[in-house]
Amino acid sequence: MSIFIDQKTKVIIQGITGQEGSYWTKHMKEMGTKIVAGVTPGKEGQQVEGIPVFHSLRRAAERFDFDAALLFVPPRFTKDAVWEALDAGIKKIVTVADGIPLHDAIQIRQAAKAAGALVIGGNTSGVISPGKAMMGFFPYWLERVYKPGRIGVMTRSGSLTNEVTAMVVKAGLGISTLIGIGGDPVPGTRFAEMLPYYQRDQETEAVVIIGELGGTMEEEVAGAIKAQIYNKPLVAFLAGRTAPPGQRMGHAGAIITGGKGSVEDKIIALTEAGALVAERPSEVGRLLHQLL
Amino acid sequence: MKLFEYQAKEVFTGYQIPTPVGMVIENRAELAAVLPKIGFPCVLKAQVLRGGRGKAGLIQFASSAAEATKKVEDLLVSPDNVRKILVEQAVQIERELYLAVTVDPFKARVILIACSEGGVDIETLAADAPEKIIKEEVDLNIGLMPFQARDLAYRLGLQGAVAKQAAAIITGLYQIFCQYDAELVEINPLFYTKDDTLVAGDGKLIIDGNSSFRQTGYKKTREYYVSDAEYEAAQAGIPYIQFTGDIGLMCAGAGLTTTVYDLINYQGGTVANYLEFGGPNYQKAVKAMELCLKSPSKVILIVTFGTIARADVMAEGVVKAIRKLKPDRPIVTCIRGTNEDQALKILQEEGLECLFDTEEAVRKAVELVARRDYG
């Protein structure tokens, strides 16, 4: 088994009829993802890649069971769509939208916690267990990146994921489950909150985190290792080591503010906890072999 | 979106937060018109978005019309591109406090931050004397309870009427935070005047950029940007940061672009500009290169590893941009992702330097700069 998603996970897609939604539905299905239904208000009766579309999640729930919801919904409607999924009792939600309002993100994270659900994202490519299934948009056909294996990956950056994961594969390893935590300042789920899942997963031998400047998520990972919540090997690559303070480097969350969020601080915390930090993407494979 | 101080203070006024008597001017004539209403001594505050205005000499005091005029003229020609100056009545200050409302991403709560020692760099204070920082968490769904605002005022050591005023200011700040979809609302310093009242000495309001569809009150005009190139890039929806080094970046994705920025620094090179043309921008190669050519770089480095973006489409875009713009400097490419073999072919046919490994591409770019400098 893998974490979060495999070929048995029943997925519903909110926003399935949109351009992105329908395009990636095709790819997810081709890869082997079990997509049971889709939702787009006003489009009930239509089909996307042979998958039935419903006006609402409640109406779809009368006909189907699902384990997870994937949102291809614009950022301004994301809060509503997350609430709709939570209302249906779904405990695994992935929202890929880039541009979710900050105050909405706070409420989403809070509501997910209260419901005991995991919301992954926004501003992410989603979640993939290579060779099994995916929720989101990964070019899973790139064999030099998305090769099945025993390394878990968590990332704050889509573009860097390909770069770093290719190095894992180049080192003769592969990926168990890759979770795109996302590049927003308030992601629904944080790195350290996924570590217990990787800890329990028998298919994961080690985890690579792809972090960057800003926030405290990498420090929380160090805390989880110290607290023995996670004790498998962990390698980190962190972008923005030489970034000037106060400068937002692309992602809204990637900024050193209030004296917090520098990559140097993150390296110190992770190293003290026993993790290894790669200075360059090309070192990730070597460091993994060192620990395995 | 960070507002100018005068705009933040305009907002404050609508929420019962007192500010010094002040007016915004843009030139000498306007200064002459407002001085009689403000009186002396007065404070001249350059309206720029950078921090550390005091140390940079962008806040000046004047005790006569002649002095004010001279100082305004100096400010208007300073290298910080000062367009507006806030002229305020000087306040008789007893001491300075600090108040802010922001977000705690881990707890998913709004957090009020207060300190009885304001005016200083709050980050430094938080590091040196964290016990002096007072915090209060608020549930965004429930809102700020009046007792929380009162309690914060008492914890600041305030008593009587001024404690009541502080609670009202805290409530106002919280309301602004909600109404404006703020990332941060801050008063630093909050003046405690000699006649025991509170006045906002400065004002900072940062509106969440992702909320711009429902926060339509402010247009991001040229004055919010440091350079023409940054403004033009923002208009085109292309993330762009101006630096002063040699290598112009044209990369895809925030994480990868930031990594390339690091790798260049490790390699002893310097970056001329940060630019992303990945994700939704991957078909904007022409515009991206046009922007890149505006910074005085010696080499352009293109690194991508697309998720949505197809490598062949990006390569075609790059070739199109080169044919149209005929760049006067060498270009190093490293374009990977879906259809990368095809991309390689397209780029090679154009006679471009094609590499397949990010670190190798960075080394090549740094080497080309050295060759241009010494070769």
XYZ file of C-alpha atoms in Angstrom, chain B:
375
model
C -0.151 44.567 -1.721
C 1.552 46.891 0.701
C -0.099 50.289 1.016
C 1.715 53.555 1.579
C 1.693 54.946 5.110
C -0.710 57.753 4.203
C -3.175 55.230 2.760
C -2.971 53.008 5.841
C -3.609 56.064 8.011
C -6.620 57.032 5.888
C -7.997 53.569 6.615
C -7.177 53.936 10.346
C -9.192 57.145 10.530
C -12.315 55.247 9.492
C -11.875 52.814 12.402
C -11.487 55.234 15.317
C -7.707 54.991 15.299
C -6.273 58.470 15.898
C -3.478 59.668 13.623
C -1.494 62.924 13.774
C -2.923 65.871 11.853
C -1.350 65.475 8.428
C -1.611 66.041 4.690
C -0.005 64.590 1.592
C 1.934 66.844 -0.767
C 3.743 66.293 -4.044
C 5.592 69.560 -4.520
C 6.720 72.858 -3.021
C 3.524 74.734 -3.808
C 1.376 72.147 -2.076
C 3.705 72.276 0.914
C 3.234 76.034 1.212
C -0.531 75.541 1.167
C -0.613 72.907 3.934
C 2.013 74.287 6.337
C -0.326 76.895 7.945
C -2.794 74.106 8.761
C -0.113 71.827 10.234
C 2.096 74.293 12.094
C 5.537 73.731 13.585
C 7.374 71.637 14.442
C 6.291 69.294 11.674
C 7.420 65.928 10.357
C 8.108 65.243 6.683
C 7.670 61.585 5.835
C 8.632 60.288 2.400
C 5.963 57.905 1.107
C 7.989 54.927 -0.063
C 7.288 51.254 0.521
C 10.754 50.266 1.725
C 11.428 49.714 5.408
C 13.975 51.567 7.548
C 12.919 55.032 6.389
C 14.253 56.704 9.541
C 17.767 55.368 9.117
C 17.702 56.168 5.395
C 16.951 59.831 6.139
C 13.500 59.615 4.585
C 11.811 61.043 7.689
C 12.760 64.635 8.525
C 11.716 67.242 11.094
C 11.304 70.942 10.400
C 10.622 73.900 12.669
C 10.201 76.604 10.032
C 8.772 77.018 6.538
C 12.237 77.560 5.089
C 13.575 74.378 6.680
C 10.521 72.371 5.564
C 10.861 73.637 1.990
C 14.559 72.773 1.793
C 13.987 69.303 3.221
C 11.015 68.571 0.962
C 13.101 69.536 -2.071
C 15.873 67.208 -0.934
C 13.454 64.336 -0.342
C 11.840 64.745 -3.760
C 15.175 64.282 -5.518
C 16.416 61.416 -3.322
C 17.331 58.185 -5.121
C 14.379 56.433 -3.471
C 11.981 57.764 -6.082
C 9.878 59.791 -3.635
C 6.652 61.041 -5.224
C 4.579 61.920 -2.195
C 5.417 63.312 1.233
C 3.192 63.096 4.289
C 3.453 66.323 6.294
C 2.348 65.809 9.904
C 2.121 67.758 13.110
C 4.880 66.625 15.490
C 3.380 64.808 18.487
C 4.622 65.330 22.053
C 5.593 61.775 22.894
C 5.917 60.214 26.326
C 6.783 56.737 25.028
C 6.131 54.340 22.154
C 4.147 51.073 21.937
C 3.644 48.404 19.272
C 0.457 46.793 17.919
C -0.101 44.381 15.041
C -2.575 41.860 13.667
C -1.348 39.006 11.504
C -1.721 35.273 10.801
C -0.438 32.192 12.606
C -0.225 29.646 9.757
C 0.344 26.661 12.051
C -2.614 27.316 14.339
C -4.759 28.721 11.522
C -5.628 31.634 13.767
C -5.400 35.389 13.616
C -2.830 36.658 16.062
C -2.680 40.026 17.810
C 0.792 41.128 18.802
C 1.470 43.934 21.270
C 4.484 45.319 23.042
C 4.961 48.178 25.495
C 8.250 48.992 23.737
C 7.473 50.159 20.223
C 9.386 52.165 17.688
C 12.199 49.645 17.649
C 12.672 46.793 15.241
C 10.125 44.320 16.596
C 11.995 41.338 15.100
C 15.111 42.238 17.038
C 13.076 42.668 20.214
C 11.313 39.318 19.657
C 14.709 37.646 19.371
C 16.360 39.440 22.307
C 13.483 39.701 24.787
C 10.603 37.438 23.694
C 8.939 37.815 27.107
C 8.136 41.431 26.234
C 5.964 40.407 23.278
C 2.300 39.934 24.196
C 0.142 37.725 21.982
C -3.550 36.972 21.716
C -5.116 34.410 19.380
C -8.406 35.023 17.607
C -10.625 32.535 15.810
C -11.464 34.103 12.440
C -14.881 32.426 12.483
C -15.816 33.896 15.870
C -14.010 37.197 15.740
C -12.297 39.279 18.376
C -14.132 39.255 21.701
C -14.204 42.587 23.569
C -12.599 40.984 26.645
C -9.604 39.982 24.548
C -9.053 43.575 23.432
C -9.458 44.832 27.034
C -7.128 42.188 28.389
C -4.467 43.065 25.842
C -4.687 46.722 26.880
C -4.226 45.827 30.563
C -1.351 43.496 29.724
C 0.309 46.468 28.034
C 0.244 48.096 31.482
C -2.351 50.715 30.533
C -4.952 52.030 33.003
C -8.177 54.045 32.957
C -9.219 56.034 29.909
C -6.119 55.216 27.901
C -6.687 51.463 28.425
C -10.167 51.928 27.034
C -8.750 53.804 24.076
C -6.201 51.041 23.483
C -8.968 48.409 23.445
C -10.833 50.488 20.852
C -7.700 50.782 18.704
C -7.077 47.017 18.946
C -10.672 46.369 17.905
C -10.304 48.782 14.993
C -7.100 47.095 13.847
C -8.774 43.687 13.937
C -11.735 45.000 11.936
C -9.359 46.443 9.335
C -7.542 43.100 9.169
C -10.837 41.354 8.323
C -12.355 44.023 6.073
C -9.226 44.418 3.956
C -8.202 40.737 3.714
C -4.938 41.773 5.308
C -1.738 39.798 5.738
C -0.612 42.360 8.279
C -1.889 45.537 9.920
C 0.659 47.235 12.126
C 1.123 50.401 14.162
C 4.771 50.889 14.977
C 5.196 53.113 16.795
C 1.924 53.740 18.588
C 2.596 57.039 20.376
C 1.666 57.441 24.031
C 1.439 61.220 24.182
C 2.302 63.550 27.039
C -1.418 64.103 27.620
C -2.118 60.377 28.033
C -3.708 59.511 24.714
C -2.695 57.116 21.955
C -1.905 58.175 18.370
C -0.729 56.004 15.451
C 2.778 57.240 14.622
C 3.119 55.001 11.588
C 0.774 52.719 9.686
C 1.351 49.544 7.748
C -1.361 47.648 5.888
C -0.528 44.723 3.613
C -3.492 43.379 1.645
C -3.361 39.735 0.529
C -2.660 39.689 -3.209
C -4.850 36.619 -3.695
C -7.850 38.641 -2.494
C -7.522 41.358 -5.129
C -10.722 40.167 -6.840
C -12.718 41.263 -3.783
C -10.359 44.012 -2.574
C -10.784 46.381 -5.457
C -10.144 49.657 -3.648
C -6.511 50.029 -4.693
C -5.013 49.816 -8.169
C -1.401 48.658 -8.394
C -0.029 51.612 -10.324
C 3.623 52.316 -11.187
C 4.344 53.977 -7.805
C 4.025 50.613 -6.029
C 7.015 49.205 -7.934
C 10.716 49.861 -7.644
C 11.490 49.745 -11.363
C 9.760 50.101 -14.733
C 10.624 46.485 -15.524
C 8.950 45.202 -12.339
C 5.850 47.215 -13.134
C 5.718 46.016 -16.725
C 6.210 42.403 -15.610
C 3.384 42.707 -13.085
C 1.094 44.033 -15.833
C 1.919 40.922 -17.877
C 1.396 38.655 -14.857
C 5.036 37.553 -14.867
C 6.840 37.288 -11.499
C 9.952 39.463 -11.789
C 12.521 40.839 -9.350
C 15.258 43.254 -10.354
C 18.777 42.619 -9.055
C 22.088 44.141 -10.086
C 24.230 41.156 -11.206
C 25.235 39.581 -14.506
C 22.943 36.638 -15.261
C 19.367 37.197 -16.338
C 17.098 34.338 -15.263
C 14.202 33.129 -17.355
C 13.109 30.037 -15.477
C 9.954 28.085 -14.768
C 8.454 27.777 -11.310
C 9.235 29.606 -8.087
C 11.158 26.789 -6.397
C 13.350 26.032 -9.400
C 14.035 29.708 -10.140
C 15.036 30.272 -6.504
C 17.299 27.204 -6.668
C 18.974 28.491 -9.829
C 19.462 31.811 -8.004
C 21.242 29.916 -5.188
C 23.340 27.812 -7.549
C 24.563 30.937 -9.354
C 25.625 32.465 -6.044
C 27.387 29.234 -5.005
C 29.219 29.282 -8.331
C 30.464 32.809 -7.711
C 28.115 34.390 -10.237
C 25.535 37.146 -9.723
C 21.892 37.466 -10.776
C 20.582 40.349 -12.889
C 16.920 39.489 -12.581
C 14.582 36.801 -11.313
C 11.844 35.901 -13.799
C 9.367 33.038 -13.993
C 7.762 32.025 -17.246
C 6.491 28.631 -16.183
C 3.012 27.470 -15.225
C 0.345 29.664 -16.793
C 3.068 31.867 -18.345
C 4.740 29.181 -20.388
C 3.439 30.591 -23.632
C 4.727 34.060 -22.799
C 8.347 33.484 -23.828
C 8.477 36.581 -26.045
C 7.279 38.918 -23.300
C 9.533 37.174 -20.767
C 12.604 37.631 -22.930
C 11.698 41.223 -23.683
C 11.681 41.872 -19.917
C 14.907 39.940 -19.452
C 16.625 42.088 -22.053
C 15.719 45.226 -20.109
C 18.073 44.356 -17.285
C 21.724 44.892 -18.167
C 22.627 41.212 -17.935
C 25.568 39.636 -19.761
C 24.018 36.186 -20.214
C 20.449 34.861 -20.184
C 19.939 31.511 -18.492
C 16.766 29.551 -19.263
C 16.048 26.617 -16.940
C 12.733 24.744 -16.874
C 11.456 21.341 -15.814
C 7.776 21.607 -16.588
C 4.830 20.002 -14.912
C 1.966 21.456 -16.930
C 4.172 23.222 -19.433
C 5.371 21.146 -22.371
C 9.094 21.362 -23.073
C 8.596 21.529 -26.849
C 6.136 24.423 -26.524
C 8.590 26.285 -24.305
C 11.450 25.630 -26.739
C 9.347 26.905 -29.646
C 8.513 29.989 -27.604
C 12.166 30.637 -26.864
C 13.094 30.282 -30.536
C 10.289 32.643 -31.523
C 11.457 35.177 -28.940
C 15.060 34.983 -30.165
C 14.027 35.495 -33.796
C 11.860 38.446 -32.892
C 14.077 40.181 -30.351
C 17.545 39.212 -31.635
C 19.187 39.292 -28.186
C 22.631 40.861 -28.031
C 23.909 38.433 -25.391
C 24.505 34.687 -25.165
C 21.701 32.379 -24.048
C 22.099 29.091 -22.198
C 19.100 26.746 -22.207
C 18.162 23.776 -20.052
C 14.572 22.898 -20.980
C 13.171 19.612 -19.696
C 9.828 17.921 -19.152
C 7.208 16.457 -21.466
C 8.561 16.109 -25.056
C 12.042 17.124 -23.952
C 13.744 15.291 -26.846
C 11.747 17.333 -29.315
C 12.590 20.496 -27.364
C 16.280 19.680 -27.588
C 16.022 19.278 -31.343
C 14.203 22.606 -31.760
C 16.829 24.446 -29.716
C 19.806 22.767 -31.372
C 18.481 23.589 -34.828
C 18.497 27.224 -33.759
C 22.159 26.828 -32.770
C 21.531 27.364 -29.073
C 23.649 26.164 -26.204
C 21.551 23.246 -24.884
C 22.260 21.606 -21.593
C 20.240 19.018 -19.775
C 21.457 19.423 -16.229
C 20.645 22.497 -14.131
C 23.983 22.672 -12.337
C 25.896 22.285 -15.603
C 23.794 25.064 -17.166
C 24.573 27.354 -14.228
C 28.307 26.644 -14.530
C 28.141 27.400 -18.245
C 26.354 30.732 -17.664
C 28.870 31.810 -15.003
C 31.721 30.810 -17.316
C 30.248 32.829 -20.196
C 30.073 35.929 -17.984
C 33.727 35.484 -17.053
C 34.624 35.078 -20.721
C 32.780 38.286 -21.609
C 34.487 40.144 -18.784
C 38.037 38.921 -19.380
C 38.045 37.236 -22.724
